[in-house]
Short mmCIF file of C-alpha atoms in Angstrom, two decimals:
data_model
loop_
_atom_site.label_atom_id
_atom_site.label_comp_id
_atom_site.label_asym_id
_atom_site.label_seq_id
_atom_site.Cartn_x
_atom_site.Cartn_y
_atom_site.Cartn_z
CA MET Q 1 108.67 65.08 93.55
CA ALA Q 2 109.07 65.96 97.20
CA GLU Q 3 106.70 65.22 100.04
CA LEU Q 4 104.98 68.22 101.59
CA SER Q 5 106.81 67.64 104.87
CA GLU Q 6 110.16 67.82 103.02
CA ILE Q 7 109.16 71.04 101.27
CA ARG Q 8 107.99 72.56 104.55
CA LYS Q 9 111.31 71.62 106.16
CA LYS Q 10 113.21 73.25 103.28
CA ILE Q 11 111.12 76.44 103.54
CA LEU Q 12 111.68 76.72 107.29
CA GLU Q 13 115.27 75.42 107.47
CA ASN Q 14 116.89 78.85 107.68
CA ASP Q 15 116.04 82.33 108.94
CA ILE Q 16 115.97 83.95 105.49
CA ALA Q 17 112.81 85.97 104.80
CA LYS Q 18 110.78 84.73 101.86
CA ARG Q 19 107.26 84.91 100.46
CA ILE Q 20 105.36 81.72 99.67
CA VAL Q 21 102.36 81.77 97.34
CA ILE Q 22 100.29 78.62 97.75
CA LYS Q 23 98.31 78.06 94.56
CA VAL Q 24 95.09 76.03 94.95
CA LYS Q 25 92.10 75.35 92.74
CA THR Q 26 89.27 77.67 93.73
CA GLU Q 27 86.79 74.80 93.38
CA SER Q 28 88.57 73.07 96.29
CA LEU Q 29 87.51 75.92 98.61
CA ASP Q 30 84.10 76.58 100.16
CA PRO Q 31 82.54 79.54 98.27
CA GLN Q 32 80.37 80.28 101.31
CA ASP Q 33 83.46 80.79 103.47
CA TYR Q 34 86.66 81.29 101.49
CA ARG Q 35 88.49 82.51 104.58
CA ALA Q 36 87.86 79.36 106.65
CA SER Q 37 88.67 76.99 103.80
CA ALA Q 38 91.82 78.98 102.91
CA ASN Q 39 92.88 78.71 106.56
CA ARG Q 40 92.47 74.93 106.32
CA ALA Q 41 94.54 74.87 103.11
CA ALA Q 42 97.28 76.92 104.80
CA SER Q 43 97.16 74.53 107.77
CA GLU Q 44 97.73 71.59 105.44
CA VAL Q 45 101.02 73.15 104.38
CA PHE Q 46 101.95 74.80 107.69
CA PRO Q 47 100.26 73.02 110.62
CA ASP Q 48 99.81 75.37 113.58
CA TRP Q 49 100.79 78.39 111.48
CA GLN Q 50 98.74 80.62 113.79
CA ASP Q 51 101.13 79.83 116.66
CA ASP Q 52 104.39 79.99 114.70
CA SER Q 53 105.99 83.45 114.76
CA ARG Q 54 107.93 82.63 111.57
CA ILE Q 55 104.71 82.31 109.54
CA LEU Q 56 102.56 85.31 108.60
CA PHE Q 57 99.45 84.63 106.49
CA LEU Q 58 98.84 87.90 104.63
CA ALA Q 59 96.35 87.45 101.82
CA ILE Q 60 93.78 85.24 100.13
CA ASP Q 61 93.38 86.20 96.47
CA VAL Q 62 90.38 84.39 94.95
CA TRP Q 63 89.92 84.14 91.17
CA SER Q 64 87.51 81.95 89.20
CA GLU Q 65 89.96 79.09 88.57
CA ARG Q 66 92.77 79.60 91.08
CA THR Q 67 93.23 81.04 94.53
CA PHE Q 68 96.54 82.32 95.82
CA LEU Q 69 97.42 82.24 99.53
CA VAL Q 70 100.25 84.64 100.32
CA ILE Q 71 102.37 83.75 103.34
CA ASP Q 72 105.53 85.46 104.54
CA ILE Q 73 108.17 83.32 106.23
CA ASN Q 74 110.73 84.82 108.64
CA HIS Q 75 109.66 88.38 107.85
CA HIS Q 76 110.68 89.49 111.34
CA ASP Q 77 110.72 93.23 110.59
CA TYR Q 78 107.09 93.20 109.36
CA ASP Q 79 105.10 96.04 110.94
CA PHE Q 80 101.32 95.86 110.43
CA GLY Q 81 100.97 99.56 111.25
CA THR Q 82 103.25 100.72 108.45
CA ALA Q 83 102.91 97.85 105.97
CA HIS Q 84 100.81 100.02 103.64
CA LYS Q 85 103.88 102.22 103.05
CA ALA Q 86 106.58 99.53 103.10
CA LYS Q 87 107.07 97.67 99.85
CA THR Q 88 109.40 95.07 101.31
CA VAL Q 89 110.64 92.95 98.43
CA LEU Q 90 111.06 89.31 99.38
CA PRO Q 91 111.93 86.38 97.14
CA VAL Q 92 108.69 84.76 95.98
CA PHE Q 93 108.20 81.00 95.73
CA VAL Q 94 105.10 79.26 94.41
CA LEU Q 95 103.93 76.08 96.08
CA ARG Q 96 101.43 74.07 94.11
CA GLN Q 97 100.28 70.57 93.37
CA HIS Q 98 101.35 69.21 90.02
CA GLY Q 99 100.50 66.30 87.77
CA LYS Q 100 98.08 63.43 88.05
CA ARG Q 101 99.56 62.34 91.38
CA ARG Q 102 99.04 65.90 92.72
CA ASP Q 103 102.62 66.01 94.03
CA TRP Q 104 103.67 69.27 95.70
CA VAL Q 105 106.34 71.36 93.97
CA LEU Q 106 108.07 74.54 95.12
CA ILE Q 107 109.22 76.89 92.37
CA ARG Q 108 111.14 80.17 92.63
CA TRP Q 109 109.11 82.96 90.94
CA PRO Q 110 111.45 86.01 90.76
CA GLN Q 111 109.28 88.00 88.35
CA GLU Q 112 106.74 88.44 91.17
CA ASP Q 113 109.15 89.74 93.85
CA GLU Q 114 108.47 93.44 93.27
CA PRO Q 115 104.87 93.33 91.93
CA LEU Q 116 103.68 91.19 94.84
CA SER Q 117 105.31 93.50 97.41
CA ALA Q 118 103.49 96.47 95.85
CA GLN Q 119 100.22 94.52 95.78
CA LEU Q 120 100.57 93.62 99.47
CA ALA Q 121 101.28 97.24 100.43
CA ASP Q 122 98.14 98.23 98.52
CA LEU Q 123 96.08 95.52 100.25
CA HIS Q 124 97.24 96.80 103.63
CA ASN Q 125 96.16 100.29 102.61
CA VAL Q 126 92.73 99.50 101.13
CA ASN Q 127 91.80 97.07 103.92
CA GLY Q 128 92.53 99.65 106.60
CA PHE Q 129 93.28 97.98 109.88
CA ASP Q 130 91.31 94.79 109.27
CA ALA Q 131 93.18 91.70 110.42
CA THR Q 132 95.23 89.60 108.05
CA PRO Q 133 94.85 87.55 105.97
CA PHE Q 134 93.08 89.98 103.68
CA LEU Q 135 90.44 88.40 101.44
CA GLU Q 136 90.12 89.63 97.85
CA ASN Q 137 87.37 87.79 95.96
CA HIS Q 138 87.62 88.77 92.30
CA ASN Q 139 84.46 86.79 91.52
CA SER Q 140 82.29 89.41 93.20
CA ARG Q 141 82.35 93.16 93.67
CA ILE Q 142 85.21 94.28 95.89
CA VAL Q 143 84.50 97.21 98.17
CA HIS Q 144 87.06 98.68 100.54
CA ALA Q 145 85.15 100.81 103.00
CA ASN Q 146 87.92 101.92 105.38
CA PRO Q 147 91.26 102.48 103.64
CA ARG Q 148 94.16 103.76 105.70
CA GLU Q 149 94.99 106.53 103.23
CA PHE Q 150 93.09 107.84 100.24
CA PRO Q 151 95.00 108.09 96.96
CA VAL Q 152 96.02 111.64 96.10
#
């Protein structure tokens, strides 16, 4: 198993665009402030991600057992203003802790390339122009008050 620093180096070693889904146990996050605790989890993997133009934290998807943090790497043609229409397909990798030692592993997850791009476009639409990362808490009622476009 690789150290987190080695995995981070591998993720950032080239300029190829990719999508990283960090999978964490929901119980490890603060239910009173999922956004702040998800930001801390993202910072564990990518220190100073807020100041790194290669790293774009897009979504926090909270479920009862697991939470998924969606982060684009080297997605240089990302346009927040049109992201609700662009279903940019990037290769998806899952980063999670595994085993009793809680070692980090990075796994290619090709079956999610297209579905996750469609989900992200939808999140951009339903969240209007709220700042990323978007927070979707599936343990409570989700209301999107200001979508960019209404479905026809």
